[in-house]
Coordinates of C-alpha atoms in Angstrom, one line a residue:
M11 CA -13.5 6.9 -9.1
E12 CA -14.1 3.3 -8.0
L13 CA -10.9 1.6 -6.8
A14 CA -10.3 -1.9 -7.5
G15 CA -10.9 -4.5 -4.9
A16 CA -13.3 -5.5 -2.2
Y17 CA -13.9 -4.7 1.4
T18 CA -12.2 -8.1 2.2
S19 CA -8.8 -6.9 1.0
A20 CA -6.8 -4.7 3.2
L21 CA -5.0 -3.1 0.1
T22 CA -8.2 -1.7 -1.2
T23 CA -9.1 0.6 1.9
F24 CA -5.3 1.4 2.2
A25 CA -5.2 2.5 -1.4
G26 CA -8.4 4.5 -0.8
L27 CA -6.8 6.3 2.2
G28 CA -3.6 6.9 0.5
A29 CA -5.4 8.2 -2.6
A30 CA -7.5 10.5 -0.6
L31 CA -4.5 12.0 1.2
I32 CA -2.6 12.4 -1.9
L33 CA -5.4 14.3 -3.6
E34 CA -6.2 16.6 -0.5
R35 CA -2.8 17.6 0.2
S36 CA -2.3 18.0 -3.7
G37 CA -4.9 20.9 -3.4
A38 CA -8.1 19.1 -4.5
R39 CA -11.5 20.2 -2.9
R40 CA -13.8 18.1 -0.8
V41 CA -12.2 14.8 -1.3
R42 CA -14.7 12.0 -0.1
L43 CA -14.1 8.3 0.4
G44 CA -16.6 5.7 1.2
W45 CA -18.0 2.2 0.3
T46 CA -21.0 2.1 -2.0
N47 CA -24.2 0.6 -0.3
T48 CA -24.4 -2.1 -3.0
T49 CA -24.7 -5.8 -3.2
S50 CA -21.0 -5.8 -4.2
P51 CA -19.6 -2.6 -2.7
R52 CA -17.0 -0.7 -4.2
L53 CA -14.6 1.9 -2.7
K54 CA -15.4 5.3 -4.3
L55 CA -13.1 8.4 -4.1
T56 CA -14.4 11.7 -5.1
A57 CA -13.1 15.5 -5.2
E58 CA -15.0 18.6 -6.3
G59 CA -14.3 19.3 -9.9
E60 CA -12.2 16.4 -10.5
D61 CA -13.0 13.3 -12.6
D62 CA -11.3 9.9 -13.2
A63 CA -8.8 11.2 -15.6
T64 CA -7.6 14.1 -13.5
I65 CA -7.4 12.0 -10.3
A66 CA -5.1 9.7 -11.9
A67 CA -3.1 12.6 -13.3
M68 CA -2.7 13.8 -9.8
I69 CA -1.5 10.5 -8.4
Q70 CA 1.0 10.4 -11.4
Q71 CA 2.1 13.5 -10.7
H72 CA 2.7 12.8 -7.1
A73 CA 4.7 9.7 -7.9
K74 CA 6.7 11.8 -10.4
D75 CA 7.9 14.5 -7.8
R76 CA 8.8 11.8 -5.5
A77 CA 10.9 10.0 -8.0
M78 CA 13.0 13.0 -8.2
H79 CA 16.6 12.6 -6.5
A80 CA 15.9 15.7 -4.2
S81 CA 13.1 13.8 -2.4
W82 CA 13.5 12.5 0.9
L83 CA 12.9 9.0 -0.5
H84 CA 16.5 9.1 -1.9
A85 CA 18.3 10.2 1.2
D86 CA 20.5 7.4 2.6
L87 CA 22.8 7.0 5.5
E88 CA 26.3 7.2 4.7
G89 CA 28.2 6.4 7.9
D90 CA 29.1 2.7 9.6
P91 CA 27.3 0.3 9.6
W92 CA 24.9 1.7 6.9
A93 CA 27.4 2.8 4.1
G94 CA 24.8 4.0 1.8
A95 CA 22.8 0.8 2.0
N96 CA 19.8 1.9 4.0
A97 CA 17.3 4.9 3.6
V98 CA 17.3 7.6 6.1
F99 CA 13.4 7.3 6.5
S100 CA 13.0 3.6 6.6
P101 CA 12.1 2.7 10.0
R102 CA 13.5 -0.7 10.2
I103 CA 17.2 -1.0 9.0
K104 CA 20.6 -2.4 10.2
S105 CA 20.9 -1.8 14.1
A106 CA 23.4 0.7 15.0
A107 CA 25.2 -1.9 17.2
A108 CA 25.9 -4.2 14.1
K109 CA 29.3 -4.7 13.0
S110 CA 30.4 -2.5 9.9
G111 CA 31.5 -5.6 7.6
K112 CA 32.5 -9.2 8.0
G113 CA 35.5 -9.6 10.6
A114 CA 35.0 -6.0 11.8
P115 CA 35.3 -5.3 15.4
T116 CA 32.0 -5.1 17.6
P117 CA 31.4 -1.4 18.1
S118 CA 31.9 0.3 21.6
S119 CA 29.0 1.8 23.5
A120 CA 30.4 5.3 22.4
E121 CA 30.3 4.4 18.9
I122 CA 26.8 2.9 18.7
A123 CA 25.7 6.1 20.5
A124 CA 27.4 8.2 17.8
R125 CA 25.7 6.1 15.1
W126 CA 22.2 6.7 16.5
Q127 CA 23.1 10.5 16.8
T128 CA 24.2 10.5 13.3
L129 CA 20.7 8.9 12.1
Q130 CA 18.8 11.3 14.3
K131 CA 20.7 14.2 12.7
A132 CA 20.1 12.8 9.2
R133 CA 16.3 12.7 10.2
Y134 CA 16.0 16.0 11.7
E135 CA 17.7 17.5 8.6
G136 CA 15.4 15.8 6.1
I137 CA 12.3 16.8 8.3
D138 CA 13.3 20.2 8.3
Q139 CA 13.7 20.3 4.4
E140 CA 10.2 19.0 4.0
L141 CA 8.9 21.5 6.4
A142 CA 10.5 24.1 4.3
S143 CA 8.9 22.6 1.2
P144 CA 5.3 23.9 0.1
G145 CA 2.8 20.9 -0.7
H146 CA 4.7 18.4 1.3
D147 CA 2.6 17.8 4.1
A148 CA 1.7 14.2 2.9
D149 CA 5.3 13.2 3.0
L150 CA 5.7 14.3 6.6
E151 CA 2.4 12.5 7.3
L152 CA 3.9 9.3 6.0
I153 CA 7.3 9.7 7.4
G154 CA 5.6 10.3 11.1
A155 CA 3.3 7.0 10.6
L156 CA 6.2 4.9 9.5
G157 CA 7.8 5.3 13.0
E158 CA 11.7 5.2 13.3
P159 CA 14.3 2.7 14.7
A160 CA 13.8 2.7 18.3
Y161 CA 17.3 3.6 19.7
W162 CA 15.7 3.9 22.9
R163 CA 14.5 0.3 23.2
I164 CA 17.0 -2.2 25.1
A165 CA 15.7 -5.4 26.4
S166 CA 17.5 -8.1 28.1
N167 CA 18.7 -9.7 25.2
G168 CA 20.0 -6.6 23.5
P169 CA 18.7 -3.5 21.4
R170 CA 15.3 -3.8 19.8
P171 CA 15.3 -1.0 17.2
D172 CA 12.6 -2.5 15.3
E173 CA 9.9 -1.9 17.9
G174 CA 9.7 1.8 16.9
A175 CA 8.4 1.0 13.4
S176 CA 4.8 0.8 12.1
R177 CA 3.3 -2.6 12.2
W178 CA 1.9 -2.0 8.6
E179 CA 5.4 -1.4 7.1
M180 CA 6.0 -5.2 6.2
K181 CA 8.9 -4.9 3.7
T182 CA 10.9 -8.0 4.1
R183 CA 14.4 -7.5 5.1
N184 CA 16.2 -10.2 2.9
R185 CA 19.8 -9.0 2.2
G186 CA 19.7 -6.1 4.3
E187 CA 16.8 -4.3 2.2
D188 CA 14.6 -1.7 3.6
F189 CA 11.1 -0.2 3.0
V190 CA 11.9 3.3 1.8
G191 CA 15.0 2.4 -0.5
N192 CA 13.9 -1.0 -1.7
R193 CA 10.3 -0.6 -2.3
L194 CA 9.0 3.0 -2.3
R195 CA 11.9 4.2 -4.5
G196 CA 11.1 1.7 -7.1
L197 CA 7.3 2.3 -7.1
A198 CA 7.8 6.1 -7.6
R199 CA 9.8 5.5 -10.3
I200 CA 7.6 3.0 -12.0
V201 CA 4.4 5.0 -11.4
A202 CA 6.2 8.3 -12.5
K203 CA 6.9 6.5 -16.0
R204 CA 3.4 5.6 -16.7
E205 CA 0.9 7.6 -18.7
P206 CA -2.0 8.9 -16.3
A207 CA -4.6 6.4 -18.4
T208 CA -2.5 3.5 -17.2
V209 CA -2.3 4.7 -13.9
L210 CA -6.3 5.0 -14.2
G211 CA -6.5 1.4 -15.4
G212 CA -4.5 0.0 -12.4
L213 CA -6.6 2.1 -9.7
T214 CA -9.7 0.9 -11.1
G215 CA -9.0 -2.5 -11.8
R216 CA -9.4 -2.5 -15.6
T217 CA -5.8 -3.5 -15.9
L218 CA -3.1 -5.0 -13.6
V219 CA 0.5 -4.3 -14.5
D220 CA 3.3 -5.2 -11.9
E221 CA 6.3 -4.0 -13.6
A222 CA 8.9 -5.1 -10.9
Y223 CA 7.8 -8.7 -11.1
A224 CA 6.7 -8.9 -14.8
K225 CA 9.2 -11.7 -15.3
N226 CA 8.2 -13.9 -12.2
R227 CA 5.3 -16.1 -11.2
S228 CA 2.1 -14.2 -9.4
D229 CA 3.0 -15.6 -6.0
E230 CA 6.6 -14.2 -6.2
S231 CA 5.3 -10.7 -6.4
R232 CA 5.9 -8.6 -3.1
T233 CA 4.6 -5.3 -4.6
A234 CA 1.9 -5.5 -2.1
T235 CA 4.3 -5.3 0.6
G236 CA 2.3 -7.3 3.1
L237 CA -1.3 -5.6 2.5
T238 CA -2.3 -8.9 0.6
V239 CA -1.0 -12.2 0.3
P240 CA 2.0 -12.4 -2.2
R241 CA 0.6 -12.1 -5.7
F242 CA 0.5 -9.7 -8.9
T243 CA -0.5 -6.1 -7.8
D244 CA -0.8 -3.2 -9.7
S245 CA 2.0 -0.8 -9.1
A246 CA -0.1 2.5 -8.9
L247 CA -2.6 0.7 -6.6
A248 CA 0.0 -0.4 -4.4
W249 CA 1.7 3.0 -4.5
C250 CA -1.4 4.6 -3.2
G251 CA -1.9 1.6 -0.7
L252 CA 1.8 2.3 0.9
W253 CA 0.8 6.1 1.3
G254 CA -2.4 4.8 3.2
I255 CA 0.0 3.8 6.0
A256 CA -0.1 7.9 6.7
S257 CA -3.5 7.1 8.3
F258 CA -2.4 4.9 10.9
P259 CA 0.0 6.8 13.3
V260 CA 2.7 5.2 15.7
I261 CA 2.7 6.2 19.3
H262 CA 6.3 5.4 20.9
R263 CA 6.6 4.2 24.4
F264 CA 9.8 4.0 26.3
D265 CA 9.5 0.6 28.1
R266 CA 7.4 -1.3 25.6
P267 CA 6.9 -1.7 21.8
S268 CA 5.4 1.5 20.0
V269 CA 1.5 1.3 19.2
T270 CA 0.4 1.1 15.9
A271 CA -3.2 2.2 15.0
G272 CA -5.3 -0.6 13.8
A273 CA -3.0 -3.2 15.1
F274 CA -4.5 -5.6 17.8
P275 CA -3.9 -6.6 20.4
V276 CA -2.9 -2.9 21.2
G277 CA 1.1 -2.6 21.7
R278 CA 2.0 -6.3 20.7
F279 CA 5.2 -6.3 18.7
M280 CA 3.6 -8.9 16.4
P281 CA -0.2 -8.2 16.4
A282 CA -2.6 -10.9 15.6
K283 CA -5.0 -8.7 13.4
L284 CA -5.7 -5.5 11.8
V285 CA -9.1 -4.1 12.2
L286 CA -10.7 -1.6 9.6
P287 CA -14.1 0.0 9.4
V288 CA -16.4 0.0 6.5
L289 CA -17.8 3.3 6.1
T290 CA -20.6 3.5 3.9
G291 CA -21.3 6.8 2.0
A292 CA -18.7 9.6 1.4
Y293 CA -16.5 10.8 4.2
S294 CA -13.6 13.2 4.6
L295 CA -10.2 11.7 5.3
G296 CA -10.5 13.3 8.7
R297 CA -13.7 11.3 9.4
W298 CA -12.0 7.9 8.3
R299 CA -9.0 8.9 10.7
A300 CA -11.1 9.7 13.7
T301 CA -12.7 6.4 13.2
L302 CA -9.7 4.4 13.0
L303 CA -8.2 6.1 16.0
S304 CA -11.2 5.8 18.2
E305 CA -11.5 3.9 21.5
Q306 CA -14.7 2.6 20.2
L307 CA -13.1 0.8 17.3
A308 CA -10.5 -0.4 19.7
R309 CA -13.0 -1.9 22.3
C310 CA -15.0 -3.5 19.6
A311 CA -11.9 -5.0 18.1
E312 CA -10.6 -6.2 21.5
A313 CA -13.8 -7.4 23.1
G314 CA -16.0 -8.2 20.1
V315 CA -18.9 -6.2 18.6
G316 CA -21.5 -8.2 20.4
E317 CA -20.0 -7.1 23.8
E318 CA -19.7 -3.4 23.2
T319 CA -23.3 -1.9 22.5
T320 CA -22.4 1.7 23.2
A321 CA -19.2 1.5 21.0
R322 CA -21.1 -0.2 18.4
A323 CA -23.6 2.6 18.2
W324 CA -21.0 5.0 18.2
L325 CA -19.5 3.6 15.0
V326 CA -22.9 3.2 13.3
S327 CA -23.5 6.9 14.0
H328 CA -20.1 7.7 12.2
G329 CA -21.1 5.9 9.2
A330 CA -19.7 2.4 9.8
E331 CA -21.6 -0.6 8.8
A332 CA -19.2 -3.2 9.9
L333 CA -15.6 -3.9 10.9
I334 CA -13.3 -6.2 9.0
A335 CA -10.4 -8.1 10.8
F336 CA -7.4 -9.4 8.8
Q337 CA -5.2 -12.0 10.3
V338 CA -1.7 -11.1 10.4
N339 CA 0.3 -13.9 8.8
V340 CA 3.9 -14.6 9.5
S341 CA 6.3 -16.7 7.7
D342 CA 8.7 -19.3 9.7
N343 CA 11.9 -17.6 8.4
P344 CA 13.9 -16.8 11.7
N345 CA 16.1 -14.4 9.8
A346 CA 13.7 -12.3 7.9
P347 CA 10.2 -13.1 8.7
E348 CA 7.5 -12.2 6.2
R349 CA 4.2 -10.6 7.4
Y350 CA 1.3 -10.1 5.2
L351 CA -2.6 -9.8 5.7
G352 CA -5.1 -12.5 4.8
E353 CA -8.5 -12.1 3.7
G354 CA -10.8 -10.0 5.7
T355 CA -13.7 -11.3 7.8
A356 CA -16.7 -8.9 8.3
M357 CA -18.1 -8.2 11.7
P358 CA -21.6 -6.5 11.1
L359 CA -22.5 -3.6 13.4
R360 CA -26.3 -3.6 12.9

């Protein structure tokens, strides 16, 4: 299957990584992903014994399973201050220090601590349930890569729970919405209702159906959730793209913001750019992840490919023809800043 989009779109690479994860964890054999060595490169996804139709059917079934109410996507926090309005596994939600409602008293330190403990208990119980469920490895990988509200992060101006979240979880927080409850759930239901042929059309770019924003202007669509500028985006492609976040793990730090793979400068809460490799050929998900997490990619991203001869040679030996840098754009809304990635700029390695 050749996925829709160019190497200058972060969504395409994320969708390829997400689709590869879904196939591999669903039992497909020898899943491989890589860009074609052509004038207009396309991202090609293959699996032994599978064709386009069966790949699309596996992705549709994956969404159908996650649309079921028993899925971790549907677990909500019931206690104060969330009151069922935030998902257990969203990494950015209302702070435990928030008031429960208009006119409510400010919670005490003991109340805040109890709320965080309630959140952690809900997360542990949900993770235990996924661990006990065969075929849910991909779910655990995404849960881990999304990060979590950082109950441990306190600065001079107060708590900073968002600093434990993945930088690629870019759902805007308007009206208290969150990533899992207000984006993943909806996409799961949408993709689950499609026929596999419609899923296939969206993944390959032959069709573009953005069900959630069908009655809106293109620039009002947030289906891509920051992986492109706001615009109509096919729901099946976006579903795979958001599962691609699983390949960008978060490393937590006690006294600073957590580190997200691919985000540079390393460790900055609001990164300036995402850097992705362009692997030409057919590579395993493990090879992609090893390259994404490599010191060599980080050195080239920070210092520039022209300054890092040894790192550049290592990347080339592992299949990378170039690195692509995507600027992280941030809106000027102080209450709910919106982040999204711009068009990528190529940095050839040869």
